[in-house]
JSON list of C-alpha atoms in Angstrom, two decimals:
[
{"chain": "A", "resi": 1240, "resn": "UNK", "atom": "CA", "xyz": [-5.28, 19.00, -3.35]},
{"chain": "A", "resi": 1241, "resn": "UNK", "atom": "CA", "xyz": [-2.28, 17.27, -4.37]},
{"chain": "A", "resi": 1242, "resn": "UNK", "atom": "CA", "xyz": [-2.11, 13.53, -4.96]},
{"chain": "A", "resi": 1243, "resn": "UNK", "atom": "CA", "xyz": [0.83, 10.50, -4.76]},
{"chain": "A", "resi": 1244, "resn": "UNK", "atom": "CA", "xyz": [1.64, 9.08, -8.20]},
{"chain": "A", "resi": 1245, "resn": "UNK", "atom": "CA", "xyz": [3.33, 5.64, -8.49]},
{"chain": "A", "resi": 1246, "resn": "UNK", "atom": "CA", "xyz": [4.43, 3.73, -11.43]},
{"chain": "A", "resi": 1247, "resn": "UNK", "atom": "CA", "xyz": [5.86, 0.46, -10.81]},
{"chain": "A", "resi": 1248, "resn": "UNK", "atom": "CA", "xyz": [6.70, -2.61, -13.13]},
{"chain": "A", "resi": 1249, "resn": "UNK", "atom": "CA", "xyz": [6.16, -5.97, -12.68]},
{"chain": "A", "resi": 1250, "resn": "UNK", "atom": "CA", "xyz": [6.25, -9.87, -14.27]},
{"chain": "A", "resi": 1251, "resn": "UNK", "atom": "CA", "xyz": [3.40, -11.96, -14.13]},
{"chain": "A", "resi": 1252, "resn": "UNK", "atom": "CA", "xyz": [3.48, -15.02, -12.52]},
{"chain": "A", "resi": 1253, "resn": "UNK", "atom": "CA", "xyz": [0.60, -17.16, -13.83]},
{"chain": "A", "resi": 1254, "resn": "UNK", "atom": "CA", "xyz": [-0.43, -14.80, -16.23]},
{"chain": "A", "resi": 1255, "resn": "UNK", "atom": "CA", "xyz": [-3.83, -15.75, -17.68]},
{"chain": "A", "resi": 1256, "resn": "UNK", "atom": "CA", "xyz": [-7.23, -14.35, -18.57]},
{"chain": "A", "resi": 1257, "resn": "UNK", "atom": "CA", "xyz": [-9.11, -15.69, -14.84]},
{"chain": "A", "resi": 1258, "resn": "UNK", "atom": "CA", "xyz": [-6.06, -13.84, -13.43]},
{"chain": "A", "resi": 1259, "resn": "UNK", "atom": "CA", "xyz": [-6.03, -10.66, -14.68]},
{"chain": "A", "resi": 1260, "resn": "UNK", "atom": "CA", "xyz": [-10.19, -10.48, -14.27]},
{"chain": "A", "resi": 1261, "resn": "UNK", "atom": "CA", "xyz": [-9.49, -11.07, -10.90]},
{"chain": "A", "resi": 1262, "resn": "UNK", "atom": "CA", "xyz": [-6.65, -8.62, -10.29]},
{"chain": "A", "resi": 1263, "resn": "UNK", "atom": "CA", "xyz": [-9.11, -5.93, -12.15]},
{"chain": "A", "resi": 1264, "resn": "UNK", "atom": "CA", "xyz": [-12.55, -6.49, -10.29]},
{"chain": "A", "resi": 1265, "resn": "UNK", "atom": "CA", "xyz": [-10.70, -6.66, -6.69]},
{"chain": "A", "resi": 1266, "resn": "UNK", "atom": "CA", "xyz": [-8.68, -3.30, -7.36]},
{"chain": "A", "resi": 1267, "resn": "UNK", "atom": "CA", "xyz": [-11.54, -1.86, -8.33]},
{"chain": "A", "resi": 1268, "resn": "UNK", "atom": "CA", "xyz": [-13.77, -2.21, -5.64]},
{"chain": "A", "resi": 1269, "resn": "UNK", "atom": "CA", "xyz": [-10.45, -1.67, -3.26]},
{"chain": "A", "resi": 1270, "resn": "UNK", "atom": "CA", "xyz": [-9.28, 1.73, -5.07]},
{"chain": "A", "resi": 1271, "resn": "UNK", "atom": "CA", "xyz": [-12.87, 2.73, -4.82]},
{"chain": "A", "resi": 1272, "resn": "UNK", "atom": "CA", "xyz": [-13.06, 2.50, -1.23]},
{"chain": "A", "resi": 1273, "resn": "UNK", "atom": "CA", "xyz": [-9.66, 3.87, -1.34]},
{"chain": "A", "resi": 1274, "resn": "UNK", "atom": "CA", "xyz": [-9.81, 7.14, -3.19]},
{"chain": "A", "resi": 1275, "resn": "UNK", "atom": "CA", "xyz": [-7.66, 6.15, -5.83]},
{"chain": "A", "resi": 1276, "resn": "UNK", "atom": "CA", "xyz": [-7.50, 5.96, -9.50]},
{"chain": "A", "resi": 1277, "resn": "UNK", "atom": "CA", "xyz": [-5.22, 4.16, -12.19]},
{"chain": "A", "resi": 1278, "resn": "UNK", "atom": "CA", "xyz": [-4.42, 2.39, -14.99]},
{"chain": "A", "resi": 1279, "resn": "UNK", "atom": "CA", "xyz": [-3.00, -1.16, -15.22]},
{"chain": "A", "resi": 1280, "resn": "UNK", "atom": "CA", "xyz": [-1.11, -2.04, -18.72]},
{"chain": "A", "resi": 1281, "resn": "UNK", "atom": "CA", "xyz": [-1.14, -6.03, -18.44]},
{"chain": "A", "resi": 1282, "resn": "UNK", "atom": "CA", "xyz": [0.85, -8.11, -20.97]},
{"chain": "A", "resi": 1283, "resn": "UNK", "atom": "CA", "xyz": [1.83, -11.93, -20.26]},
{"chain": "A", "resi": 1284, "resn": "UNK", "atom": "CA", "xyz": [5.12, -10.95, -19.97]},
{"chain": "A", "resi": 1285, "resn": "UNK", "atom": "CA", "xyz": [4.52, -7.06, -18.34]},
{"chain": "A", "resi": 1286, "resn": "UNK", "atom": "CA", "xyz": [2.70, -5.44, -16.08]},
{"chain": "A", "resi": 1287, "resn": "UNK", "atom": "CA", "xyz": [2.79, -1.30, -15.77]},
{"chain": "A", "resi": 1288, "resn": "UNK", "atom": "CA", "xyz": [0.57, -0.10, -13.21]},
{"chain": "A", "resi": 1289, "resn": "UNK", "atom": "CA", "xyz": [0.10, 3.59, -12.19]},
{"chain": "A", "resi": 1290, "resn": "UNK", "atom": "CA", "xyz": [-1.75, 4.08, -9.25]},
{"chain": "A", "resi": 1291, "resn": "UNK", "atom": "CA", "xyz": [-2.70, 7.76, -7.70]},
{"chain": "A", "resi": 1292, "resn": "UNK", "atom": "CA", "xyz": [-4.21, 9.19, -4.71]},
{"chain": "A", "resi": 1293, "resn": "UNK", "atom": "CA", "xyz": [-3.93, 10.15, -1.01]},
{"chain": "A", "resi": 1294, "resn": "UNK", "atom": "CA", "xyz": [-0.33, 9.07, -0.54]},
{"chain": "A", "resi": 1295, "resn": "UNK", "atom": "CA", "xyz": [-1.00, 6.88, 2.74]},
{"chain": "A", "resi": 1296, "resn": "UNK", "atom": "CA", "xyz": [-3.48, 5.10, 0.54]},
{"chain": "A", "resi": 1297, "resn": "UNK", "atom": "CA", "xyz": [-1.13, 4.78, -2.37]},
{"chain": "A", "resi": 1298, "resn": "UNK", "atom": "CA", "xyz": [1.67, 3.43, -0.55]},
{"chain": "A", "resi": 1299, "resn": "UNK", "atom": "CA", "xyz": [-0.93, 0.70, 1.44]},
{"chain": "A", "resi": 1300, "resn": "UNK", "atom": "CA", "xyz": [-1.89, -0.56, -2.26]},
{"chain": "A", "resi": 1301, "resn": "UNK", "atom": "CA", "xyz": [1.19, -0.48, -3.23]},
{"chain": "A", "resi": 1302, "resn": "UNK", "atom": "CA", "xyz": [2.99, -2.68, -0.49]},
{"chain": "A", "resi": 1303, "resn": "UNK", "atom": "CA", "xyz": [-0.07, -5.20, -1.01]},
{"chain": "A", "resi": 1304, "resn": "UNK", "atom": "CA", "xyz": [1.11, -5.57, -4.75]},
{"chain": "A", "resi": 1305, "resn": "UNK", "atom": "CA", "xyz": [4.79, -5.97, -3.25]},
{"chain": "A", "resi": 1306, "resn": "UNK", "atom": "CA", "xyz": [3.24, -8.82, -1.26]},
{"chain": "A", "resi": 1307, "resn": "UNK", "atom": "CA", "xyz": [1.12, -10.49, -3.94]},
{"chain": "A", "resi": 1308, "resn": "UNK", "atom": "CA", "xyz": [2.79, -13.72, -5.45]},
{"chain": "A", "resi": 1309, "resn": "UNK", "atom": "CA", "xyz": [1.31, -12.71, -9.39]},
{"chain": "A", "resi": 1310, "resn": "UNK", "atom": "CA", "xyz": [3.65, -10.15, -9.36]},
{"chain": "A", "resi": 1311, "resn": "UNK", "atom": "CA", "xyz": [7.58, -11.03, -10.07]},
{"chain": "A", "resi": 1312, "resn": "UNK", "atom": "CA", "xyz": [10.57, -8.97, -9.83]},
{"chain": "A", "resi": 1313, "resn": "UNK", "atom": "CA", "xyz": [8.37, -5.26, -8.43]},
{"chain": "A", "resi": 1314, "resn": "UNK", "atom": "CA", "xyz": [10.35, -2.35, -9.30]},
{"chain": "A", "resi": 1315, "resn": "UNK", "atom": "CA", "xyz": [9.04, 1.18, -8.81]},
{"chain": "A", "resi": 1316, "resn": "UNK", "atom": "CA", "xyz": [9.66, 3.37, -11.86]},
{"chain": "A", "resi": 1317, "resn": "UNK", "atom": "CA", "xyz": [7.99, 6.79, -10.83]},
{"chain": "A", "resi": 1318, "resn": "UNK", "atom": "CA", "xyz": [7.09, 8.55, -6.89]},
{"chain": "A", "resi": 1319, "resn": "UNK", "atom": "CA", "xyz": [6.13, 11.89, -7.55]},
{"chain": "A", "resi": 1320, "resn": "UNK", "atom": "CA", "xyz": [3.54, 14.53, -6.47]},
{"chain": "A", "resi": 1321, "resn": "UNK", "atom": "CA", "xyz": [0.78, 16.54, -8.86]},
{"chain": "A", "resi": 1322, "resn": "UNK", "atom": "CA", "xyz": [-1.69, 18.75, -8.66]},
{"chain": "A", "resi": 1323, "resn": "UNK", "atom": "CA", "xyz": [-4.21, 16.57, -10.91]},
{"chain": "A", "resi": 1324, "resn": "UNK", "atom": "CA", "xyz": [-5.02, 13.05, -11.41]},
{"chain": "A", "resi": 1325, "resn": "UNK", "atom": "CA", "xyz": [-4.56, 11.57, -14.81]},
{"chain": "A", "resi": 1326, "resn": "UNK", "atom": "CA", "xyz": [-7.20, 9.00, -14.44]},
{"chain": "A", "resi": 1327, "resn": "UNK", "atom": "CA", "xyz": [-9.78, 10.41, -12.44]},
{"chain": "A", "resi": 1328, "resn": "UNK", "atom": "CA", "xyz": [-12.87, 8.72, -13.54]},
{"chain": "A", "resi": 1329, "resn": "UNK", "atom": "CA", "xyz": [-10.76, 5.53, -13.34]},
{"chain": "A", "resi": 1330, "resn": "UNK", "atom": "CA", "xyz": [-10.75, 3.32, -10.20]},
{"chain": "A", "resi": 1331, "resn": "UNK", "atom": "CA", "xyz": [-8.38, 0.86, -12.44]},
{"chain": "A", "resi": 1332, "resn": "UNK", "atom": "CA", "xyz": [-8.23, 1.47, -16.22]},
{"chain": "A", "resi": 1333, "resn": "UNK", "atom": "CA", "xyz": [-6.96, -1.64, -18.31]},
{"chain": "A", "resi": 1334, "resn": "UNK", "atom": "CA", "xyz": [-5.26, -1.74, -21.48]},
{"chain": "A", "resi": 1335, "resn": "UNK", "atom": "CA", "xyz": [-3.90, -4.91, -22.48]},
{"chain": "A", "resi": 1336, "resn": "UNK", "atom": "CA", "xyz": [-0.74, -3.43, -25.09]},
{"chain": "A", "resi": 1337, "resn": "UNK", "atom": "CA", "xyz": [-0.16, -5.41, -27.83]},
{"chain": "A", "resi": 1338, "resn": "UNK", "atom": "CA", "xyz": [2.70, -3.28, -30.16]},
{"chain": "A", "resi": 1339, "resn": "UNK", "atom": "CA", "xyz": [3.16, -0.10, -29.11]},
{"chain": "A", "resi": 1340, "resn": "UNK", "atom": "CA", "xyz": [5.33, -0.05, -26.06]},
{"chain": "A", "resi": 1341, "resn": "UNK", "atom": "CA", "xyz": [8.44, -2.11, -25.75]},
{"chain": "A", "resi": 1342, "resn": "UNK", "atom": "CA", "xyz": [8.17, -5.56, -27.58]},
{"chain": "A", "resi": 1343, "resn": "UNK", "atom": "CA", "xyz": [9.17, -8.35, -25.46]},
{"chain": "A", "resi": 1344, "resn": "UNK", "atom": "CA", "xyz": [13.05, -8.72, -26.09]},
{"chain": "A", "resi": 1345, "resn": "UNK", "atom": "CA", "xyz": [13.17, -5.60, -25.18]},
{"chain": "A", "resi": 1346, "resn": "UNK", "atom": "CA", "xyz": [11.40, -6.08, -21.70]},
{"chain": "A", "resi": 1347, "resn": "UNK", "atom": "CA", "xyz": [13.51, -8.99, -20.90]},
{"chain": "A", "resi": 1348, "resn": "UNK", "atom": "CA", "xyz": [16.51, -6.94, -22.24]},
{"chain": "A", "resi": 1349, "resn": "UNK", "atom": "CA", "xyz": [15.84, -3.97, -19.23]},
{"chain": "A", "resi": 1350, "resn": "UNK", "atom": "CA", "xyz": [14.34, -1.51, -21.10]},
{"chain": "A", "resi": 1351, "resn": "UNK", "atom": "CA", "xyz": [11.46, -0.93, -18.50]},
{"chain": "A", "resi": 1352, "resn": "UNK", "atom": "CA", "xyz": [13.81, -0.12, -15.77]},
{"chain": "A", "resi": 1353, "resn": "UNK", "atom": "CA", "xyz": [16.27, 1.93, -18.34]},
{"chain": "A", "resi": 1354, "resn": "UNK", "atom": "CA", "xyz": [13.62, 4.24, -19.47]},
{"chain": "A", "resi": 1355, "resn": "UNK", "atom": "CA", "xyz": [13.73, 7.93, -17.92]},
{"chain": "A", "resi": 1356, "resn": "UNK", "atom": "CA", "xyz": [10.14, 8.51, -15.76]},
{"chain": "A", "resi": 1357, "resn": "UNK", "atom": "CA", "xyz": [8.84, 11.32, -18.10]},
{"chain": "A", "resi": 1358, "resn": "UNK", "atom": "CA", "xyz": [9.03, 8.31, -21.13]},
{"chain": "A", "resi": 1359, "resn": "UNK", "atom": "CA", "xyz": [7.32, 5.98, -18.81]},
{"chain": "A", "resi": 1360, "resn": "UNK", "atom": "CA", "xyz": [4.66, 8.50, -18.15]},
{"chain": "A", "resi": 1361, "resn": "UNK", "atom": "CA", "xyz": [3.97, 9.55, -21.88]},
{"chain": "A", "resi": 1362, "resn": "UNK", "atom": "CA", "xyz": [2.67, 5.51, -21.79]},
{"chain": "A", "resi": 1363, "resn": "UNK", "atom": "CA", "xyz": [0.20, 6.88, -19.64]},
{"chain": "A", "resi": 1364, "resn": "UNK", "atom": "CA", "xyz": [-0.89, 10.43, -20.61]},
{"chain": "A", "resi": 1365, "resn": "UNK", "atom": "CA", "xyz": [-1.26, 8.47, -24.17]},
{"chain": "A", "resi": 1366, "resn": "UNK", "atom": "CA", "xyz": [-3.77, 6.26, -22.19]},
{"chain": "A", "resi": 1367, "resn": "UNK", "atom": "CA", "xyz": [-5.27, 8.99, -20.45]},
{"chain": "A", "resi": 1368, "resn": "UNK", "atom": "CA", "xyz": [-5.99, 11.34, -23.74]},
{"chain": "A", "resi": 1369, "resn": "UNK", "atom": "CA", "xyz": [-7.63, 8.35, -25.62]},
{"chain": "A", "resi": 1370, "resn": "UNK", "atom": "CA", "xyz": [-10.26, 7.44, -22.40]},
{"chain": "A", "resi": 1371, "resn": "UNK", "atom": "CA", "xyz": [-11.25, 11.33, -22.23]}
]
């Protein structure tokens, strides 16, 4: 069975602890419900979600985060199809990345929106190997 991957980008708007618990605990129990898995890299100045699953499911979360007012300047990064999930036993992984992606003058210089999809989805596979 293949599944919908997205990647998209976004800024916080009110970034703060109370917000992101919040963001975390209600995609949870909504990507539960909905079949689908992910991880959500959250930074005050970054968020990097990928989400995957049944595509109609995918696309409903996904155009609920295009809606949300925490989320600034939405750009989708990756669309593609595979054959396996990358974060299976994951209804929402969180990492909160401190160094080892791009540092902050390089978000606000473009870099998130520059970088090619496989280099966006080594962030992830990176993520994925380390909750195995």
């Amino acid at each position: 069975m293949s599944v919908m991957q997205l990647v998209y980008a976004s800024r916080p708007f009110g970034f703060d602890a109370a917000t992101l618990i919040d963001i975390l605990f209600k995609a949870r129990a909504n990507n539960t419900v909905a079949d689908v898995t992910g991880c959500l890299i959250c930074r005050d100045d970054l968020y990097l979600q990928l989400l995957e699953g049944p595509e109609d499911q995918v696309e409903k979360i996904y155009h609920k985060i295009l809606q949300d007012d925490r989320h600034v300047e939405v750009t989708e990064l990756v669309r593609h199809v595979v054959a396996d999930r990358m974060f299976s036993k994951w209804a929402m992984r969180d990492d909160p990345v401190q160094s080892w992606m791009w540092t902050r003058d390089q978000v606000d210089q473009g870099a998130v929106t520059r970088s090619p999809a496989h280099e966006v989805l080594h962030i992830f596979k990176r993520l994925a190997s380390q909750a195995a």
